[in-house]
């Protein structure tokens, strides 16, 4: 088999994840989280940090990015329900976002199954709701 040489990038190409206005690079890279996020909807925020929650469920946290900067995400299922937990880099106040598959009809039941698996009650919630219904601030969280 003959080795095929691949030339390096053209000198005027910028990084692929960068804004493409004026960047002649034909590739525009998106993170795995940007692709996956379209299948999820934000349903709540948890007060405990992402690393503590991920450790409880023995999840691997992956680093990606989005428009607002770096994001750490753990995607997983409980039963047939898909979840994602995320944390934006530099987010103040800190909060772990809870994302739920858009195909789930009963977000409250799904949230209860997640809290049960995490071994915490609703007192761990910082907020809950949706973009459509609005978010309810819980337990004195001031996000």
Short mmCIF file of C-alpha atoms in Angstrom, two decimals:
data_model
loop_
_atom_site.label_atom_id
_atom_site.label_comp_id
_atom_site.label_asym_id
_atom_site.label_seq_id
_atom_site.Cartn_x
_atom_site.Cartn_y
_atom_site.Cartn_z
CA UNK A 1 0.00 0.00 0.00
CA UNK A 2 1.32 3.41 -0.94
CA UNK A 3 1.45 6.11 1.72
CA UNK A 4 -0.56 9.18 0.83
CA UNK A 5 0.86 12.52 1.91
CA UNK A 6 -1.52 15.16 3.20
CA UNK A 7 -0.35 18.76 2.92
CA UNK A 8 -0.49 21.00 5.98
CA UNK A 9 -3.06 23.78 6.30
CA UNK A 10 -2.98 26.70 3.93
CA UNK A 11 -1.12 29.66 5.47
CA UNK A 12 -4.17 31.95 5.50
CA UNK A 13 -6.55 29.43 7.16
CA UNK A 14 -7.58 30.26 10.71
CA UNK A 15 -8.48 27.66 13.35
CA UNK A 16 -11.59 25.64 12.44
CA UNK A 17 -13.52 26.35 15.71
CA UNK A 18 -13.17 30.11 15.14
CA UNK A 19 -15.81 32.41 13.69
CA UNK A 20 -15.78 31.97 9.94
CA UNK A 21 -16.26 35.59 8.88
CA UNK A 22 -13.21 36.24 6.74
CA UNK A 23 -11.62 32.87 7.58
CA UNK A 24 -10.94 31.05 4.30
CA UNK A 25 -10.67 27.68 6.09
CA UNK A 26 -13.41 25.51 4.50
CA UNK A 27 -14.01 23.60 7.77
CA UNK A 28 -15.98 24.97 10.69
CA UNK A 29 -15.58 22.70 13.70
CA UNK A 30 -18.28 22.32 16.34
CA UNK A 31 -17.90 20.55 19.65
CA UNK A 32 -19.61 17.25 20.44
CA UNK A 33 -21.72 19.10 23.01
CA UNK A 34 -22.94 21.63 20.42
CA UNK A 35 -24.20 18.73 18.29
CA UNK A 36 -25.72 16.80 21.19
CA UNK A 37 -27.35 19.83 22.83
CA UNK A 38 -29.99 19.96 20.09
CA UNK A 39 -31.44 16.67 21.34
CA UNK A 40 -31.74 17.92 24.93
CA UNK A 41 -33.73 20.61 26.75
CA UNK A 42 -32.74 22.40 29.94
CA UNK A 43 -35.08 21.39 32.79
CA UNK A 44 -33.27 22.29 36.02
CA UNK A 45 -30.15 23.38 37.80
CA UNK A 46 -28.51 21.54 40.67
CA UNK A 47 -26.57 23.26 43.45
CA UNK A 48 -23.88 20.53 43.84
CA UNK A 49 -20.87 20.82 41.50
CA UNK A 50 -20.69 18.72 38.35
CA UNK A 51 -17.62 16.79 39.48
CA UNK A 52 -19.36 15.65 42.68
CA UNK A 53 -22.50 14.56 40.80
CA UNK A 54 -20.44 12.77 38.14
CA UNK A 55 -18.42 10.98 40.83
CA UNK A 56 -21.63 9.72 42.48
CA UNK A 57 -22.74 8.06 39.22
CA UNK A 58 -19.17 7.21 38.11
CA UNK A 59 -19.58 9.30 34.97
CA UNK A 60 -16.82 10.60 32.73
CA UNK A 61 -16.94 14.36 32.25
CA UNK A 62 -15.97 15.55 28.76
CA UNK A 63 -14.72 19.02 27.85
CA UNK A 64 -16.24 20.81 24.89
CA UNK A 65 -17.15 24.36 24.02
CA UNK A 66 -20.08 26.47 22.91
CA UNK A 67 -20.64 30.12 22.08
CA UNK A 68 -20.18 31.10 25.73
CA UNK A 69 -16.85 29.28 26.07
CA UNK A 70 -15.67 25.99 27.54
CA UNK A 71 -18.27 23.56 28.88
CA UNK A 72 -17.88 20.34 30.86
CA UNK A 73 -20.57 17.73 30.14
CA UNK A 74 -21.52 14.23 31.24
CA UNK A 75 -24.15 12.50 29.08
CA UNK A 76 -25.84 9.32 30.35
CA UNK A 77 -29.09 7.38 30.63
CA UNK A 78 -31.13 6.18 33.57
CA UNK A 79 -33.37 3.44 32.26
CA UNK A 80 -34.50 4.69 28.87
CA UNK A 81 -34.23 8.36 29.76
CA UNK A 82 -31.26 10.34 28.44
CA UNK A 83 -29.75 13.09 30.57
CA UNK A 84 -26.83 15.49 30.38
CA UNK A 85 -25.25 17.43 33.22
CA UNK A 86 -23.23 20.49 32.22
CA UNK A 87 -21.24 23.32 33.69
CA UNK A 88 -20.02 26.38 31.80
CA UNK A 89 -16.47 27.47 32.53
CA UNK A 90 -16.46 30.62 34.65
CA UNK A 91 -20.21 30.44 35.29
CA UNK A 92 -21.20 32.60 38.28
CA UNK A 93 -22.95 31.61 40.43
CA UNK A 94 -21.86 28.02 39.90
CA UNK A 95 -24.64 25.61 39.05
CA UNK A 96 -24.88 22.28 37.28
CA UNK A 97 -27.41 22.37 34.44
CA UNK A 98 -29.68 19.36 34.04
CA UNK A 99 -30.63 18.56 30.46
CA UNK A 100 -33.27 16.01 29.47
CA UNK A 101 -33.95 14.31 26.17
CA UNK A 102 -36.59 16.21 24.19
CA UNK A 103 -38.49 12.94 23.68
CA UNK A 104 -39.39 12.66 27.40
CA UNK A 105 -43.05 13.50 28.10
CA UNK A 106 -42.86 13.80 31.90
CA UNK A 107 -39.86 15.90 32.91
CA UNK A 108 -40.86 15.94 36.59
CA UNK A 109 -40.83 12.12 36.80
CA UNK A 110 -37.50 12.04 34.96
CA UNK A 111 -36.07 14.64 37.32
CA UNK A 112 -37.24 12.58 40.30
CA UNK A 113 -35.46 9.49 38.91
CA UNK A 114 -32.26 11.50 38.51
CA UNK A 115 -32.44 12.93 42.03
CA UNK A 116 -33.09 9.44 43.39
CA UNK A 117 -30.04 8.05 41.57
CA UNK A 118 -27.95 10.96 42.88
CA UNK A 119 -29.15 10.28 46.43
CA UNK A 120 -30.43 13.83 46.93
CA UNK A 121 -33.85 15.42 47.28
CA UNK A 122 -35.40 18.47 45.70
CA UNK A 123 -33.49 20.65 48.17
CA UNK A 124 -30.51 20.14 45.82
CA UNK A 125 -32.33 22.01 43.03
CA UNK A 126 -31.27 25.58 42.29
CA UNK A 127 -34.02 26.10 39.71
CA UNK A 128 -36.38 24.14 37.51
CA UNK A 129 -38.62 24.80 34.54
CA UNK A 130 -38.09 25.26 30.84
CA UNK A 131 -37.49 27.92 28.24
CA UNK A 132 -41.16 27.60 27.28
CA UNK A 133 -42.63 27.93 30.80
CA UNK A 134 -39.92 29.99 32.46
CA UNK A 135 -37.61 28.99 35.30
CA UNK A 136 -38.53 28.95 38.97
CA UNK A 137 -35.83 29.96 41.45
CA UNK A 138 -35.63 27.42 44.26
CA UNK A 139 -33.97 27.20 47.65
CA UNK A 140 -32.64 30.75 47.62
CA UNK A 141 -30.50 30.31 44.53
CA UNK A 142 -29.94 33.67 42.88
CA UNK A 143 -28.96 32.66 39.37
#
